């Protein structure tokens, strides 16, 4: 009986030990996942901004409105129905609607002179113009994300350097204090070391305040009031090579801003053609 009790006691002990190890591993896994989720890459920041930027959402809605207007422009005019009743207010046996004359007319407007085609063309170009506006705003948002992300990354690095300076300042202050205590240097040197240390602490405080401002600014690109990340991840000192001038000129001509001006000129011509088509009865 004693052996049986001892056996189950050992089994229970190993079970509790196994459960504790499993729980600890799970906690470490959750902490690792939580820590990684608080780190933000430039691709993640860009994706969040494209999905949740309030201004970009408004431009996307404008695109859908233009698409609906293009569909509406392609529809033929609605037919019209006219009903005319004569002799409804007769006298004697002709009183009421039994002996009245009812005329029903069904009409359909037929557009001539290419009005419908011109209207659809003008609407499609307006839709294309809305696309360029959206793409331009999208590029603006991505540019803002990149600029602010770099500022966050730069300020993070500055805060890290400032904290290292505080450590060095503390070591320097302790060393000077010891030399003052042993009479190797004048007490004024300790005061100077304290001033240097205070300067390092003040600069670190300023850098942390700037970092918080940039973090909030980056979060605002996807409509968040409070930052939902702890830090950003990236290589601040990685510099990409500058493309050739010919490639840059080609890229500039392909930007939404340049394409928008070309489409705007097409829209003016389309509106002129539509107005000319309206002259035809």
XYZ file of C-alpha atoms in Angstrom:
281
model
C 0.000 0.000 0.000
C 2.844 2.366 0.869
C 4.560 1.564 -2.441
C 1.324 2.362 -4.285
C 1.023 5.745 -2.548
C 4.688 6.553 -3.210
C 4.278 5.567 -6.876
C 1.314 7.889 -7.425
C 3.076 10.666 -5.539
C 6.029 10.401 -7.929
C 3.684 10.331 -10.943
C 1.860 13.405 -9.676
C 5.155 15.196 -9.087
C 6.361 14.478 -12.634
C 2.969 15.545 -14.003
C 3.141 18.869 -12.192
C 6.730 19.354 -13.373
C 5.780 18.606 -16.997
C 2.803 20.982 -16.811
C 5.006 23.741 -15.381
C 7.584 23.324 -18.159
C 4.873 23.310 -20.843
C 3.285 26.433 -19.369
C 6.653 28.176 -19.215
C 7.380 27.302 -22.857
C 3.939 28.589 -23.859
C 4.536 31.838 -21.973
C 7.912 32.283 -23.684
C 6.280 31.643 -27.075
C 3.527 34.183 -26.386
C 6.064 36.745 -25.193
C 8.137 36.203 -28.341
C 5.083 36.591 -30.597
C 3.947 39.662 -28.663
C 7.397 41.209 -28.914
C 7.602 40.573 -32.670
C 4.126 42.040 -33.179
C 5.279 45.279 -31.546
C 8.059 45.660 -34.120
C 7.035 47.288 -37.386
C 8.719 46.983 -40.782
C 8.392 49.471 -43.630
C 6.302 46.999 -45.667
C 3.890 46.484 -42.778
C 3.560 50.239 -42.261
C 2.858 50.799 -45.962
C 0.253 48.019 -46.031
C -1.560 49.415 -42.974
C -1.603 52.908 -44.490
C -2.966 51.723 -47.845
C -5.744 49.786 -46.126
C -6.753 52.262 -43.421
C -5.732 55.780 -44.484
C -8.893 57.954 -44.136
C -8.099 60.308 -47.026
C -7.249 57.419 -49.326
C -10.556 55.780 -48.438
C -12.375 58.950 -49.535
C -10.564 58.890 -52.893
C -11.494 55.225 -53.291
C -15.147 56.142 -52.740
C -14.856 58.853 -55.403
C -13.570 56.198 -57.814
C -16.662 54.070 -57.237
C -18.908 57.099 -57.747
C -17.280 57.785 -61.129
C -17.693 54.141 -62.121
C -21.396 54.339 -61.308
C -21.709 57.563 -63.308
C -20.110 55.859 -66.311
C -22.669 53.058 -66.111
C -25.450 55.615 -65.814
C -24.142 57.550 -68.819
C -24.325 54.411 -70.965
C -28.017 53.856 -70.284
C -30.592 54.911 -72.858
C -33.165 57.541 -71.837
C -36.144 56.122 -69.972
C -39.324 55.699 -72.053
C -42.196 57.977 -71.072
C -45.850 57.068 -70.735
C -48.716 59.551 -71.239
C -52.399 58.846 -70.466
C -55.110 61.269 -71.608
C -58.771 60.921 -70.581
C -61.534 62.746 -72.561
C -65.244 63.134 -71.737
C -64.806 61.860 -68.199
C -67.294 64.434 -66.837
C -70.284 63.757 -69.102
C -73.995 64.049 -68.224
C -76.862 61.625 -67.943
C -76.081 58.165 -69.182
C -72.595 59.358 -70.265
C -71.553 60.212 -66.691
C -68.350 58.505 -65.358
C -65.529 56.662 -67.062
C -67.608 54.033 -68.838
C -68.153 56.245 -71.901
C -64.936 58.308 -71.668
C -62.121 58.157 -74.195
C -58.714 57.095 -72.874
C -55.611 57.707 -74.971
C -52.341 56.000 -74.018
C -49.067 57.170 -75.572
C -45.709 55.436 -75.109
C -42.654 57.392 -76.230
C -38.946 56.632 -76.475
C -36.324 59.317 -77.031
C -33.859 58.320 -79.734
C -30.568 60.161 -79.344
C -28.976 61.283 -82.593
C -25.643 62.824 -83.429
C -23.638 60.438 -81.252
C -24.849 61.993 -77.989
C -24.791 58.737 -76.057
C -21.329 57.727 -77.290
C -19.943 61.189 -76.531
C -21.523 61.139 -73.066
C -20.062 57.707 -72.287
C -16.631 58.765 -73.557
C -16.612 61.893 -71.375
C -17.714 59.880 -68.353
C -15.064 57.219 -68.911
C -12.344 59.837 -69.110
C -13.658 61.389 -65.874
C -13.480 57.930 -64.325
C -9.892 57.585 -65.536
C -9.130 61.001 -64.066
C -10.466 59.793 -60.712
C -8.147 56.777 -61.014
C -5.141 59.050 -61.465
C -6.268 61.153 -58.498
C -6.479 58.006 -56.386
C -3.083 56.744 -57.575
C -1.555 60.152 -56.918
C -2.939 60.242 -53.394
C -1.790 56.667 -52.895
C 1.722 57.717 -53.882
C 1.507 60.686 -51.486
C 0.528 58.372 -48.634
C 3.377 55.954 -49.378
C 5.828 58.863 -49.558
C 4.629 60.154 -46.188
C 4.921 56.676 -44.679
C 8.494 56.282 -45.947
C 9.595 59.716 -44.745
C 8.052 59.315 -41.299
C 9.291 55.736 -40.956
C 12.849 56.928 -41.597
C 12.402 59.683 -38.989
C 11.230 57.118 -36.433
C 14.162 54.848 -37.279
C 16.630 57.751 -37.108
C 15.282 59.015 -33.784
C 15.327 55.484 -32.357
C 19.014 55.300 -33.205
C 19.573 58.716 -31.639
C 17.834 57.637 -28.420
C 19.983 54.500 -28.299
C 23.166 56.556 -28.696
C 21.977 59.033 -26.061
C 21.364 56.238 -23.576
C 24.879 54.936 -24.241
C 26.215 58.426 -23.556
C 24.367 58.481 -20.235
C 26.076 55.221 -19.269
C 29.459 56.695 -20.188
C 28.546 59.909 -18.362
C 27.700 57.969 -15.213
C 30.992 56.086 -15.398
C 32.882 59.328 -15.954
C 31.053 61.013 -13.080
C 31.823 58.098 -10.729
C 35.490 58.118 -11.760
C 35.809 61.878 -11.197
C 33.991 61.596 -7.865
C 36.490 58.967 -6.744
C 39.431 61.139 -7.792
C 37.916 64.088 -5.925
C 37.449 61.906 -2.837
C 41.110 60.868 -2.914
C 42.206 64.459 -3.496
C 43.698 63.860 -6.932
C 41.577 66.540 -8.639
C 39.758 69.664 -7.501
C 36.053 69.413 -6.492
C 35.130 71.658 -9.430
C 35.869 68.721 -11.750
C 33.039 66.776 -10.145
C 30.696 69.696 -10.808
C 31.758 69.779 -14.454
C 31.229 66.026 -14.788
C 27.751 66.449 -13.307
C 26.944 69.161 -15.844
C 28.038 66.885 -18.696
C 25.900 64.054 -17.323
C 22.872 66.352 -16.964
C 23.337 67.496 -20.569
C 23.318 63.890 -21.768
C 20.128 63.188 -19.802
C 18.427 66.298 -21.178
C 19.304 65.388 -24.768
C 18.006 61.866 -24.217
C 14.725 63.227 -22.869
C 14.340 65.490 -25.912
C 15.098 62.603 -28.261
C 12.476 60.404 -26.582
C 9.880 63.169 -26.914
C 10.686 63.533 -30.619
C 10.496 59.763 -31.039
C 7.005 59.722 -29.537
C 5.900 62.515 -31.882
C 7.191 60.658 -34.946
C 5.585 57.404 -33.771
C 2.232 59.180 -33.491
C 2.740 60.796 -36.894
C 3.453 57.418 -38.474
C 0.378 55.891 -36.824
C -1.769 58.733 -38.146
C -1.070 57.600 -41.718
C -3.380 54.638 -41.079
C -5.844 56.608 -38.959
C -4.633 55.501 -35.529
C -4.499 58.041 -32.696
C -2.181 56.003 -30.484
C 0.826 54.063 -31.856
C 0.089 50.339 -32.006
C 3.768 49.415 -32.272
C 6.750 49.733 -29.972
C 9.577 50.170 -32.449
C 10.377 50.024 -36.151
C 12.836 47.672 -37.785
C 15.154 48.642 -40.621
C 18.691 49.407 -41.706
C 19.248 53.133 -41.386
C 22.624 53.016 -43.105
C 21.635 50.984 -46.168
C 21.732 53.296 -49.186
C 20.305 52.144 -52.512
C 22.141 53.149 -55.709
C 20.678 56.047 -57.684
C 19.106 54.887 -60.990
C 20.381 56.340 -64.293
C 18.985 59.689 -65.410
C 17.161 58.138 -68.374
C 15.317 55.747 -66.081
C 14.394 58.584 -63.723
C 12.970 60.625 -66.600
C 10.914 57.645 -67.713
C 9.630 57.083 -64.178
C 8.645 60.737 -63.909
C 6.632 60.566 -67.125
C 4.796 57.520 -65.748
C 3.815 59.140 -62.453
C 0.102 59.734 -61.771
C 0.685 63.488 -61.677
C 1.955 63.664 -65.281
C -0.622 61.168 -66.522
C -3.373 63.163 -64.845
C -2.533 66.280 -66.863
C -2.673 64.244 -70.081
C -6.037 62.774 -69.088
C -7.299 66.221 -68.129
C -6.590 67.428 -71.660
C -8.469 64.412 -73.047
C -11.391 65.245 -70.779
C -11.586 68.815 -72.110
C -11.737 67.461 -75.667
C -14.395 64.903 -74.691
C -16.584 67.581 -73.084
C -16.235 69.729 -76.203
C -17.308 66.797 -78.401
C -20.282 66.164 -76.099
C -21.433 69.773 -76.338
C -21.090 69.679 -80.118
C -23.152 66.469 -80.240
C -25.918 68.144 -78.241
C -26.441 70.593 -81.117
C -28.017 67.792 -83.142
C -31.776 67.664 -82.443
